[in-house]
XYZ file of C-alpha atoms in Angstrom:
215
model
C 1.082 -64.587 65.054
C -0.479 -67.563 66.872
C 1.391 -70.887 66.917
C -1.532 -72.707 65.315
C -1.548 -70.385 62.297
C 2.235 -70.768 61.865
C 1.861 -74.540 61.930
C -0.820 -74.428 59.216
C 1.365 -72.201 57.013
C 4.243 -74.669 57.293
C 1.959 -77.540 56.340
C 0.553 -75.742 53.257
C 3.996 -74.566 52.133
C 5.458 -78.045 52.366
C 2.529 -79.537 50.501
C 2.775 -76.952 47.743
C 6.521 -77.450 47.339
C 5.985 -81.159 46.804
C 2.991 -80.841 44.493
C 4.169 -78.093 42.127
C 6.982 -79.962 40.347
C 4.689 -82.948 39.779
C 1.870 -80.748 38.437
C 4.285 -78.849 36.156
C 5.743 -82.116 34.846
C 2.309 -83.564 34.130
C 1.214 -80.316 32.392
C 4.336 -80.254 30.203
C 3.674 -83.819 29.064
C 0.002 -83.172 28.437
C 0.375 -79.824 26.539
C 3.336 -79.255 24.140
C 4.955 -75.842 24.364
C 4.606 -75.141 20.581
C 2.221 -76.235 17.866
C 2.982 -79.549 16.069
C 4.059 -77.709 12.893
C 6.467 -75.473 14.779
C 7.754 -78.398 16.831
C 8.523 -80.233 13.590
C 10.319 -77.204 12.148
C 12.423 -76.798 15.279
C 13.345 -80.495 15.409
C 14.378 -80.480 11.718
C 16.665 -77.443 12.092
C 20.297 -78.359 11.479
C 21.896 -74.901 11.362
C 22.285 -72.246 8.656
C 24.555 -72.815 5.682
C 27.889 -71.023 5.735
C 27.703 -68.012 3.361
C 29.988 -68.193 0.332
C 31.681 -64.826 -0.251
C 33.076 -63.846 -3.661
C 36.833 -63.969 -4.047
C 37.712 -60.362 -4.951
C 41.218 -59.437 -5.939
C 42.818 -56.309 -4.363
C 42.978 -54.536 -7.732
C 39.195 -54.904 -8.049
C 38.726 -53.103 -4.746
C 41.060 -50.404 -5.990
C 38.848 -49.966 -9.044
C 35.722 -49.685 -6.875
C 37.230 -47.082 -4.563
C 37.054 -43.460 -5.617
C 38.389 -40.186 -4.219
C 34.842 -38.837 -4.479
C 32.797 -41.641 -2.916
C 33.062 -45.036 -1.235
C 31.934 -48.557 -2.051
C 28.970 -49.936 -0.052
C 30.137 -51.162 3.311
C 33.315 -49.117 3.125
C 31.825 -45.662 3.532
C 33.924 -43.044 5.265
C 32.742 -39.977 7.112
C 33.212 -36.756 5.130
C 35.679 -34.115 6.199
C 34.960 -30.419 5.924
C 36.966 -27.216 5.662
C 36.493 -24.127 7.788
C 38.142 -20.934 6.552
C 38.590 -18.210 9.150
C 39.127 -15.115 7.028
C 39.681 -12.688 9.926
C 42.495 -14.871 11.303
C 43.714 -16.164 7.896
C 43.481 -19.796 8.951
C 42.008 -22.954 7.381
C 40.856 -25.897 9.509
C 40.202 -29.475 8.380
C 37.413 -30.948 10.546
C 35.712 -34.318 10.700
C 31.950 -34.935 10.715
C 31.851 -34.301 14.476
C 33.519 -30.853 14.139
C 36.796 -32.062 15.622
C 39.812 -30.239 14.181
C 42.174 -32.645 12.428
C 44.700 -30.092 11.155
C 45.020 -26.390 10.369
C 46.984 -24.268 7.917
C 47.675 -20.588 7.239
C 45.891 -19.059 4.238
C 45.862 -15.838 2.294
C 42.356 -14.440 1.809
C 41.008 -11.490 -0.163
C 42.651 -8.095 0.035
C 39.236 -6.415 0.504
C 37.214 -7.443 3.554
C 33.522 -8.289 3.640
C 31.047 -10.352 1.632
C 31.636 -10.674 -2.110
C 29.157 -8.552 -4.084
C 30.371 -8.605 -7.686
C 33.016 -10.103 -9.902
C 36.544 -8.756 -9.558
C 35.830 -6.892 -6.311
C 38.750 -8.672 -4.582
C 36.507 -10.162 -1.894
C 36.219 -13.761 -0.705
C 32.606 -15.017 -0.558
C 31.265 -15.955 2.867
C 28.955 -18.863 3.657
C 28.613 -22.627 3.277
C 29.699 -24.009 -0.089
C 30.059 -27.387 -1.807
C 32.943 -28.566 -3.943
C 32.771 -28.460 -7.719
C 35.977 -30.426 -8.168
C 39.701 -30.701 -7.525
C 41.903 -29.911 -10.512
C 45.549 -30.072 -11.458
C 46.363 -26.370 -11.825
C 50.104 -26.674 -12.401
C 49.929 -24.946 -15.790
C 47.029 -22.585 -15.120
C 47.740 -18.926 -15.692
C 46.021 -15.877 -14.238
C 43.678 -14.289 -16.802
C 45.674 -12.923 -19.748
C 49.052 -13.114 -18.060
C 51.722 -15.790 -18.167
C 51.786 -16.096 -14.356
C 51.337 -19.693 -13.236
C 50.126 -18.647 -9.834
C 47.747 -21.450 -8.734
C 50.245 -24.026 -7.500
C 49.737 -27.780 -7.962
C 45.999 -28.043 -7.203
C 42.835 -25.945 -7.318
C 39.903 -26.932 -5.064
C 37.000 -25.293 -6.893
C 33.924 -24.153 -4.947
C 30.318 -23.787 -6.056
C 29.623 -20.134 -5.238
C 26.282 -19.036 -6.726
C 26.424 -15.789 -8.753
C 30.203 -16.097 -9.024
C 32.690 -18.488 -10.567
C 36.404 -19.158 -10.358
C 36.526 -19.113 -6.545
C 38.571 -21.785 -4.852
C 41.395 -22.849 -2.576
C 44.739 -23.317 -4.306
C 48.506 -23.240 -4.003
C 50.624 -20.251 -4.982
C 53.809 -19.142 -6.677
C 54.162 -16.487 -3.970
C 54.519 -18.406 -0.675
C 55.552 -15.205 1.094
C 51.947 -13.975 0.707
C 50.668 -16.710 3.080
C 49.254 -15.875 5.596
C 47.767 -12.521 4.707
C 45.051 -10.536 2.921
C 46.361 -10.099 -0.610
C 44.349 -12.369 -2.939
C 41.775 -11.407 -5.585
C 39.112 -13.554 -3.878
C 40.466 -17.107 -3.661
C 42.173 -18.652 -0.641
C 45.873 -19.217 -1.237
C 47.812 -21.923 0.571
C 51.405 -23.004 0.594
C 51.951 -25.712 -1.978
C 52.932 -28.357 0.566
C 49.735 -27.621 2.504
C 47.368 -27.851 -0.467
C 48.863 -31.261 -1.264
C 47.653 -32.474 2.140
C 44.272 -30.746 2.061
C 43.210 -32.008 -1.347
C 43.531 -35.652 -0.162
C 41.170 -35.030 2.768
C 38.142 -33.664 0.897
C 35.709 -35.160 -1.607
C 32.345 -34.436 -3.213
C 30.569 -34.741 0.159
C 32.726 -32.082 1.817
C 31.538 -28.596 2.736
C 33.654 -25.449 2.862
C 32.484 -22.911 5.428
C 33.984 -19.426 5.075
C 33.519 -17.257 8.148
C 32.579 -13.594 7.628
C 34.791 -10.584 8.189
C 33.730 -8.133 10.879
C 32.764 -5.096 8.781
C 31.251 -1.711 9.442
C 27.720 -0.955 8.190
C 29.000 1.761 5.811
C 31.540 -0.554 4.104
C 31.111 -0.854 0.331
């Protein structure tokens, strides 16, 4: 580039550097950044008031909480159960399918999908919970056998009823394939599991590998 052109560029650059701050200052004084109404609102702002929260006693929170749901702002993620019939195992999983704990179970003595009442099969699929009940004094049908342990986690299984996950008076049967259709657990295990599920939980029961000619 020619020396004369370089000299001119230096002159223009220096002139612009000196003129721009002055022009910007004059423009800012001549034209406000915001409208007069907004300028007045901004200048009158003194900060937001501090929110006043209600003074809630701990026993009130205890009354709001429920084993089946959560108070607004205190919601917890549901936990689900996965029952692996072929391997006689129950898994407690969080909402992201991470396994939190697992336990041995006793499933139905007859393998395959449940087709009718009293066929000694455990239904397969995705089920919701009907409720969790104290089954300490429950007896099996017309017998005097109190065989359901301390708790019965009842499932909603369309077409059938009375299917659930419960404790047992025969801990030697867990794990195994000896039940009439429910999933038996050791009593200490069902005590843990029943605290980890609620009305939003799902129970997924995996299918048995069966032959096409099975009844």
